[in-house]
CSV table of C-alpha atoms in Angstrom, one decimal:
chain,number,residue,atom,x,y,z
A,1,UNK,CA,-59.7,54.3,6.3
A,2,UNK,CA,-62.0,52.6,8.4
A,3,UNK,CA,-63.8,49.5,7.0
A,4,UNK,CA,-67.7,48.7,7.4
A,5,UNK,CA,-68.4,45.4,8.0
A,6,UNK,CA,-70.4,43.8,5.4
A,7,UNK,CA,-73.8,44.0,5.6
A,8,UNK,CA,-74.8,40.7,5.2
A,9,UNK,CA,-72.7,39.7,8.6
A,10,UNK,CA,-75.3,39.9,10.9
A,11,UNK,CA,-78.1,38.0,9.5
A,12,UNK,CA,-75.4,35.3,9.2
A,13,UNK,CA,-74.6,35.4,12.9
A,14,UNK,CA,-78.5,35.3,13.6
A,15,UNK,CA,-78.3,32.4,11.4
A,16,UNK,CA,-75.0,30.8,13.0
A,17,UNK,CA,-77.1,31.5,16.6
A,18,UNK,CA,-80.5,29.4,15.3
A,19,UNK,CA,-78.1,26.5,14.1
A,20,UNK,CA,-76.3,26.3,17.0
A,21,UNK,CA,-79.3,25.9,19.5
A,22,UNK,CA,-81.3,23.4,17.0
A,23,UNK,CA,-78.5,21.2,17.2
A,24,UNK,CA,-78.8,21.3,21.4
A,25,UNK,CA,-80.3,17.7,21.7
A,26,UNK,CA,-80.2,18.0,25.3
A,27,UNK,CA,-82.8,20.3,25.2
A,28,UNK,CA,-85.6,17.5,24.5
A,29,UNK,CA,-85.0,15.8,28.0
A,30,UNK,CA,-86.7,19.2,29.6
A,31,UNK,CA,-88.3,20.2,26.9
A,32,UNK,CA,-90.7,17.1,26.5
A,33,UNK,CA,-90.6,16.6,30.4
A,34,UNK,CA,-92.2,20.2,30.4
A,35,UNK,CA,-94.3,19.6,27.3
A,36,UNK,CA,-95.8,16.4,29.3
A,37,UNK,CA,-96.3,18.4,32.1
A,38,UNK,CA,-98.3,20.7,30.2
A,39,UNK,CA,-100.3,17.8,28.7
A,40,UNK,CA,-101.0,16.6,32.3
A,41,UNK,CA,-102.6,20.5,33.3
A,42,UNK,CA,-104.9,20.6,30.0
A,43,UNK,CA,-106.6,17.0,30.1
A,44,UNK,CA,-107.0,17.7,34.2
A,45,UNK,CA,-109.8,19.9,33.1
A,46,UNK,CA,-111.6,17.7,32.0
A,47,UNK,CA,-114.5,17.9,29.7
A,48,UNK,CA,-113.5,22.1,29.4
A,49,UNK,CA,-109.7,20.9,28.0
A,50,UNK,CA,-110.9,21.2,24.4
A,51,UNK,CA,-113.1,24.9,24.9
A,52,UNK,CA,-109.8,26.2,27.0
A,53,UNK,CA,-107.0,24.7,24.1
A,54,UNK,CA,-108.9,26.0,21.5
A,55,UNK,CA,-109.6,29.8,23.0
A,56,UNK,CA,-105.4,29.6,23.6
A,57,UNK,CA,-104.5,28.2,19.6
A,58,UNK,CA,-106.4,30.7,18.4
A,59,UNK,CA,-109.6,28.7,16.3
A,60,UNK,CA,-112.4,31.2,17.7
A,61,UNK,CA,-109.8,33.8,15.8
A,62,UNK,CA,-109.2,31.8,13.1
A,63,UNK,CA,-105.7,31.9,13.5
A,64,UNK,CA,-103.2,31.8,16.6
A,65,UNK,CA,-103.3,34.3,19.2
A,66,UNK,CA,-99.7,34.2,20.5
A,67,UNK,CA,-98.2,36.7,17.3
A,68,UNK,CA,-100.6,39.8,17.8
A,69,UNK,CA,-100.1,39.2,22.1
A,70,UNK,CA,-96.6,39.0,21.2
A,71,UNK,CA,-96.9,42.5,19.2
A,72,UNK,CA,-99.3,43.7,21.5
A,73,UNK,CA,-96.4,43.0,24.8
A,74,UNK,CA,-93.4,44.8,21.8
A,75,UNK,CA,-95.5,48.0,21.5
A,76,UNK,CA,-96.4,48.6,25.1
A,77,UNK,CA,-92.8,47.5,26.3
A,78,UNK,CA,-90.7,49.8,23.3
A,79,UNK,CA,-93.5,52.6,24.5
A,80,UNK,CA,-91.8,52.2,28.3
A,81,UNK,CA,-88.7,52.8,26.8
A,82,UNK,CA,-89.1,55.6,24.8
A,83,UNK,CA,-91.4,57.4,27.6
A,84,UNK,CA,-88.1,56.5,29.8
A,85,UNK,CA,-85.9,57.8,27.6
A,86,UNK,CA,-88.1,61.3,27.3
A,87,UNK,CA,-87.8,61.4,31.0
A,88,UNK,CA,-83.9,60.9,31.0
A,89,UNK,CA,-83.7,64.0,28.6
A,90,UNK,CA,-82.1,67.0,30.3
A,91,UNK,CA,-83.5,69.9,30.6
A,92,UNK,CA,-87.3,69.0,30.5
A,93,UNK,CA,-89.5,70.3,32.6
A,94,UNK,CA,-90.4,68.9,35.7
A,95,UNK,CA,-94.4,68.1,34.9
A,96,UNK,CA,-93.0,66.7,32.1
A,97,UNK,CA,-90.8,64.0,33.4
A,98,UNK,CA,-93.3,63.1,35.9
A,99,UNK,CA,-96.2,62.7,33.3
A,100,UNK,CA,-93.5,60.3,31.2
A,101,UNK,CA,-92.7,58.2,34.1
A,102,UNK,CA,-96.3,57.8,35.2
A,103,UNK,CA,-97.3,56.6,31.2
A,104,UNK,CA,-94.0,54.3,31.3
A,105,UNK,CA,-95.5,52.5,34.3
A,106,UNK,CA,-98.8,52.0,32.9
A,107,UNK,CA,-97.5,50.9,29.6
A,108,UNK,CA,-95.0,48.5,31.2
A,109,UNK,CA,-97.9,47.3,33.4
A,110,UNK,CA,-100.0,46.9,29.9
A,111,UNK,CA,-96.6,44.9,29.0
A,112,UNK,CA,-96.2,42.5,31.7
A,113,UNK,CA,-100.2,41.7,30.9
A,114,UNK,CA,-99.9,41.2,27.9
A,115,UNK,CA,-96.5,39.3,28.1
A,116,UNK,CA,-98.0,36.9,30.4
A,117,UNK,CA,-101.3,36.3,27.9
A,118,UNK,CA,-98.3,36.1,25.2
A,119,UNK,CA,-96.7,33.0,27.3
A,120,UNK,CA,-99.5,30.5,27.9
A,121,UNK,CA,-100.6,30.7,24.0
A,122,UNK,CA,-96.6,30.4,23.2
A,123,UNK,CA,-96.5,27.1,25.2
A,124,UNK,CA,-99.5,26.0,24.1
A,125,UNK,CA,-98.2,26.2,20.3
A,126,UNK,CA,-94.9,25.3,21.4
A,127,UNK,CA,-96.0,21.8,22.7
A,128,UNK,CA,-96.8,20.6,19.0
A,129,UNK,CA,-93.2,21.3,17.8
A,130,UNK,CA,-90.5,18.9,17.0
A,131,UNK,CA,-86.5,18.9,17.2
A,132,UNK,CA,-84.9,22.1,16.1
A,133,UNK,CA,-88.4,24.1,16.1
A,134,UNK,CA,-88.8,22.8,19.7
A,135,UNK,CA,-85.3,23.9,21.0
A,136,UNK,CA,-85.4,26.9,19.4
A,137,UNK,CA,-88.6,27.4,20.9
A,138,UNK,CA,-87.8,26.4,24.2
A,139,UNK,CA,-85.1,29.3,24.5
A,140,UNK,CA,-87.5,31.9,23.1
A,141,UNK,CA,-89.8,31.1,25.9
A,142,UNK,CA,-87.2,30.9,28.3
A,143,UNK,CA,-85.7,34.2,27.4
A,144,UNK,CA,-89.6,35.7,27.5
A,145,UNK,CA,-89.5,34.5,31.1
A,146,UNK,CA,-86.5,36.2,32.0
A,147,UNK,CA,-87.5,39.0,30.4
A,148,UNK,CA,-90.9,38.9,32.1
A,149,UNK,CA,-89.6,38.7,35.6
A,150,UNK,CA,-87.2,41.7,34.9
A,151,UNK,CA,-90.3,44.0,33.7
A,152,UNK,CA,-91.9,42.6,37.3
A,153,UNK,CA,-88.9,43.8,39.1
A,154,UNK,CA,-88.8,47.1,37.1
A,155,UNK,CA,-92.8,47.9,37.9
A,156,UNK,CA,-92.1,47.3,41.4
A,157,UNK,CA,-89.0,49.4,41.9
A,158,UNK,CA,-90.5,52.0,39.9
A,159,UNK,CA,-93.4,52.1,42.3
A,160,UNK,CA,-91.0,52.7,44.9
A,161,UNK,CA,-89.9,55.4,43.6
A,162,UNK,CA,-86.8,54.4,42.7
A,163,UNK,CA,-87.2,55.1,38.6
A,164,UNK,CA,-83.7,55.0,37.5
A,165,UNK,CA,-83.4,51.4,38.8
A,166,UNK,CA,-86.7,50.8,37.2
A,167,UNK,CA,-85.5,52.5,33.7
A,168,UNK,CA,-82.5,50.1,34.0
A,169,UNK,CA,-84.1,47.0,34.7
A,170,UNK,CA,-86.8,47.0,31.8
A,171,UNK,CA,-83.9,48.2,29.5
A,172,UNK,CA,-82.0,45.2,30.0
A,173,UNK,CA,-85.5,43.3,29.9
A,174,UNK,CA,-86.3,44.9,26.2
A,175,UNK,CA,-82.6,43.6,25.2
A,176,UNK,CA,-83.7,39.8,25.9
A,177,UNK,CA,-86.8,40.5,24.2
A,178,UNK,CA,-85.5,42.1,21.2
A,179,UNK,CA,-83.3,38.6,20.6
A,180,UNK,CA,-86.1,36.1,21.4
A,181,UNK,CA,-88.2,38.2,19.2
A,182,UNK,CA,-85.7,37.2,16.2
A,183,UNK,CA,-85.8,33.8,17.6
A,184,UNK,CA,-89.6,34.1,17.0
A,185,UNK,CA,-89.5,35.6,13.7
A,186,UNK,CA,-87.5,32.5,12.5
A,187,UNK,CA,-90.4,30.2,14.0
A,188,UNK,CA,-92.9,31.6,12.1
A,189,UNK,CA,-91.4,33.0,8.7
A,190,UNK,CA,-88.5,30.0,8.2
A,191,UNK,CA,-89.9,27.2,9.9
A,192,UNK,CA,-93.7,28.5,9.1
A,193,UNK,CA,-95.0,27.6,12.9
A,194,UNK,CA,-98.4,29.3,13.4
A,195,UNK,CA,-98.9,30.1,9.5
A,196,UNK,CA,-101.6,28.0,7.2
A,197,UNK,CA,-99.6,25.2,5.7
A,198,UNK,CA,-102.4,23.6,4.1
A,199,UNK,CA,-100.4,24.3,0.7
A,200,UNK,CA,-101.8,25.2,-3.1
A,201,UNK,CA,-105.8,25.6,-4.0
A,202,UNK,CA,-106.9,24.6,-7.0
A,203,UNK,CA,-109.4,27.2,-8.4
A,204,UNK,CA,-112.1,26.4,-10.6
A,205,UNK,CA,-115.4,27.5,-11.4
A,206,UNK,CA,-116.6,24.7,-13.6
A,207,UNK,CA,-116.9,21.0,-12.3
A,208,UNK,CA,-114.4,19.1,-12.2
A,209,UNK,CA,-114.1,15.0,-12.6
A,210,UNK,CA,-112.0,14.0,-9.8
A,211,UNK,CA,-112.8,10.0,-8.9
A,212,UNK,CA,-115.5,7.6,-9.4
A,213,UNK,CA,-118.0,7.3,-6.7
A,214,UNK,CA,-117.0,3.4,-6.0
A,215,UNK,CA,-113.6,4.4,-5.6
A,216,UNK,CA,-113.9,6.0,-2.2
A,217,UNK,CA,-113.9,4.1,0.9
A,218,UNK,CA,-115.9,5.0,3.7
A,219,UNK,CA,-113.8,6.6,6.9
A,220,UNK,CA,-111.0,7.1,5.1
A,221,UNK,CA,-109.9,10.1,3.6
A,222,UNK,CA,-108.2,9.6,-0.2
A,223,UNK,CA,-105.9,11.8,-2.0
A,224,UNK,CA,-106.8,12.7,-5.6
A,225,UNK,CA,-104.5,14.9,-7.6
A,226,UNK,CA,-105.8,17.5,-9.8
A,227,UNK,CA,-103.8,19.9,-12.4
A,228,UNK,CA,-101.0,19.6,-9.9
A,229,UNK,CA,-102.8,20.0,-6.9
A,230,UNK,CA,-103.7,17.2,-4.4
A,231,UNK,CA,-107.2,16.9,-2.4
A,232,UNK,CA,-108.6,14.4,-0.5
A,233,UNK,CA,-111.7,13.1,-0.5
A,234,UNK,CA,-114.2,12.1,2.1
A,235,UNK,CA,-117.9,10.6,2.9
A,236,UNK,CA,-119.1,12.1,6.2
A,237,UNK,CA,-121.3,10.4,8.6
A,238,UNK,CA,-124.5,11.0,6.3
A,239,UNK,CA,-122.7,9.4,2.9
A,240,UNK,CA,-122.3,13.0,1.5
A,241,UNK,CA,-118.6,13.4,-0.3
A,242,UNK,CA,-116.4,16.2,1.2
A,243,UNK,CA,-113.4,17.6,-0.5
A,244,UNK,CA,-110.6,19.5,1.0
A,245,UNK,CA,-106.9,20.4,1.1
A,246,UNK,CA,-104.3,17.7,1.5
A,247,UNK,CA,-102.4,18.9,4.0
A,248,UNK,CA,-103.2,20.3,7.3
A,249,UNK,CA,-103.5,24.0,8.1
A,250,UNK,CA,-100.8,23.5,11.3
A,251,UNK,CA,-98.1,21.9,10.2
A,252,UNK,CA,-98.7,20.4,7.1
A,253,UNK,CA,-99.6,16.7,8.1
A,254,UNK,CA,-100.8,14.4,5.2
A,255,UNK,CA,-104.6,14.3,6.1
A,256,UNK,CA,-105.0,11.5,3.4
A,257,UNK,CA,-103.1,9.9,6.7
A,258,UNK,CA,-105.9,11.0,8.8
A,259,UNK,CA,-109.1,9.4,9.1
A,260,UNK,CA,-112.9,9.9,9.8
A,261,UNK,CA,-114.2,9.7,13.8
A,262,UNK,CA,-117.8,10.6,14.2
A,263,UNK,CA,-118.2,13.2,11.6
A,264,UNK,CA,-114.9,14.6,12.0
A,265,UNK,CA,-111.5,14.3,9.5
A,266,UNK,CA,-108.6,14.0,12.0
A,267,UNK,CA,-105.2,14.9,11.5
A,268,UNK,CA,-102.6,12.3,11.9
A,269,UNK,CA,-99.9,14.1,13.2
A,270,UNK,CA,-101.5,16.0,16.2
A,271,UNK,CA,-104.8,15.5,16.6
A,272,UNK,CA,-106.3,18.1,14.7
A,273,UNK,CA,-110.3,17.6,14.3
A,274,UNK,CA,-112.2,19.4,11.2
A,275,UNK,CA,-115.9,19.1,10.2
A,276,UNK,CA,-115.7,16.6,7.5
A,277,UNK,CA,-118.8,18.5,5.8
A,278,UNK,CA,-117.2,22.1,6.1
A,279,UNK,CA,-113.5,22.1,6.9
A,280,UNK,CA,-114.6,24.0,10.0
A,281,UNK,CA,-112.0,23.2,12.8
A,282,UNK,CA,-113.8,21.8,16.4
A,283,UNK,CA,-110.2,21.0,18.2
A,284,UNK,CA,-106.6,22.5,17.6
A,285,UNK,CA,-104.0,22.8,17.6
A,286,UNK,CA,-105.2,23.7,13.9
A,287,UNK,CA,-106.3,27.8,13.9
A,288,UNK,CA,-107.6,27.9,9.8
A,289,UNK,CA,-110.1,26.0,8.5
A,290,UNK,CA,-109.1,23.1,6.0
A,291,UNK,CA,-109.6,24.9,2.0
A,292,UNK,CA,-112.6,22.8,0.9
A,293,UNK,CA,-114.5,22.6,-2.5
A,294,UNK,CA,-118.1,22.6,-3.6
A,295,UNK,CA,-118.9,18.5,-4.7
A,296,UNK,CA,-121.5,16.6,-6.3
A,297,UNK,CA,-122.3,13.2,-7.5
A,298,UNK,CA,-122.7,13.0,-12.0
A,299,UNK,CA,-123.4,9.6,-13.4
A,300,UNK,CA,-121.1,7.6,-10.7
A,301,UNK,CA,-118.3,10.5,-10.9
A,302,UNK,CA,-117.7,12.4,-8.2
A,303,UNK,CA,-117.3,16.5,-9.0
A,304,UNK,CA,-115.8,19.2,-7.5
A,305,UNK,CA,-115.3,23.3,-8.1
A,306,UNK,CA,-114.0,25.8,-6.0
A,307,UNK,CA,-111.2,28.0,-5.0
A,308,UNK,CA,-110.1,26.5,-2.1
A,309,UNK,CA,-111.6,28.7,0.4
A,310,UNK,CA,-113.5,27.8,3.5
A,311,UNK,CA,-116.0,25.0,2.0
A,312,UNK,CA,-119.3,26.8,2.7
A,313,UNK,CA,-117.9,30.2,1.8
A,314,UNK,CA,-116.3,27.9,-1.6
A,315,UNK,CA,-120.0,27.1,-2.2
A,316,UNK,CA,-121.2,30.3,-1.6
A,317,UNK,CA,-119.1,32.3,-4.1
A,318,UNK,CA,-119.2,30.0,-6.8
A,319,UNK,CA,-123.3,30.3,-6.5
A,320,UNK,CA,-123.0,34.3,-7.1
């Protein structure tokens, strides 16, 4: 009788795989060499660093643009293979294997596009991970290059007509991406990298006590705790009282650690700038707003309702 392995095996190895690279310190020698010189590229552009960071982390989208590139460059490459497999199939007809080698190399074209746009928002949310995350990371973006380079290769043998080494070449590519796509899925659904951390909303439709007026400092943001759920509080540069989520949308930084520049809450950990009247972001690498809450001033008390969302749209639905 033959035996099945369990099933539960290979998620295990996968697991065994992500361990064993997290724990590769020497990794963060390159890694933050590479991560300066990335630094070094953005602030040499000057006064546009800010407009070109923020287009790549994905705030004009309101969150980052790397996943649906990265599904975008999946589709268009498993497309190449399954129009190179049709082609492989004996006994089609010849107008048929010529149409499904022509649509492979414009899908795997479409793919190496879309690959490359994939890459430079990677790195640019890569640079803001730590340790394991970073390592792990690191090797997923190595293994896209690879991959990328072998789906260059493939495009150009296939243009020279010599298909079966193209059909070869982006099969072995698709095999890298496949496993630095699991490496990616563990970025973002384990270690939450590119999802909105900024944590639980209170929801309320009444107002709320929350601190005394006096008890706020200016340009500096303080946490308040309410049924369970911790806010901080702000004054903005016109003495108005602002009240968001206490932890930032990227990675979960402690804004109460933050402080106010100019208008602007900033996030402690990496820099993250918000409207400190709307939550709105104005620099990444924060994508999502910070949840804010509608406030008001009652006899010395400061007030707040809302459900967390964006603070004008809060303000908005709690008027209807």
């Amino acid at each position: 009788m033959v035996q099945r392995a369990p099933e539960h095996q290979l998620p295990k190895l996968g697991a065994r795989v992500l361990a064993f690279i997290g724990r590769q310190e020497w990794l963060d020698r390159p890694s933050y060499r590479f991560e300066h010189a990335l630094s070094f590229a953005y602030n040499a552009l000057g006064g546009a660093r800010d407009r070109v960071t923020n287009a790549l982390n994905g705030v004009w989208l309101g969150h980052p643009v790397h996943p649906p590139l990265a599904s975008l460059t999946s589709g268009a490459i498993g497309t190449t293979v399954a129009l190179d497999a049709i082609s492989m199939l004996p006994g089609r007809p010849r107008s048929e294997v010529l149409d499904a080698s022509r649509f492979a190399s414009r899908a795997l074209g479409l793919g190496i596009l879309a690959n490359l746009g994939s890459a430079v928002t990677g790195v640019t949310d890569w640079q803001h991970t730590h340790e394991e995350e970073r390592r792990i990371g690191l090797v997923h973006g190595v293994l896209n290059g690879v991959a990328t380079v072998l789906y260059m290769v493939s495009w150009w043998e296939r243009r020279r007509g010599r298909h079966l080494r193209g059909i070869a070449i982006s099969a072995i590519g698709y095999g890298i991406t496949v496993g630095s796509g699991y490496m990616g899925g563990a970025l973002v659904f384990e270690s939450g990298i590119g999802i909105d951390q900024s944590g639980k909303r209170l929801r309320t439709a009444d107002w709320t006590p929350v601190l005394p007026l006096d008890a706020l400092h200016d340009g500096k943001p303080q946490r308040v705790e309410v049924d369970g759920v911790g806010l901080v509080l702000c004054r903005n540069g016109n003495g108005q009282v602002s009240a968001f989520g206490e932890l930032c949308p990227h990675l979960a930084a402690p804004m109460a650690d933050g402080w106010i520049d100019r208008g602007r809450i900033v996030c402690p950990w990496h820099g993250s700038r918000f409207d400190a009247e709307s939550g709105e972001v104005l620099r990444g690498p924060a994508a999502a707003p910070l949840p804010g809450y509608e406030t008001r001033i009652n006899d010395g008390m400061i007030e707040l309702r809302g459900d967390g969302q964006h603070a004008l749209a809060a303000a908005e639905g709690v008027a209807k």
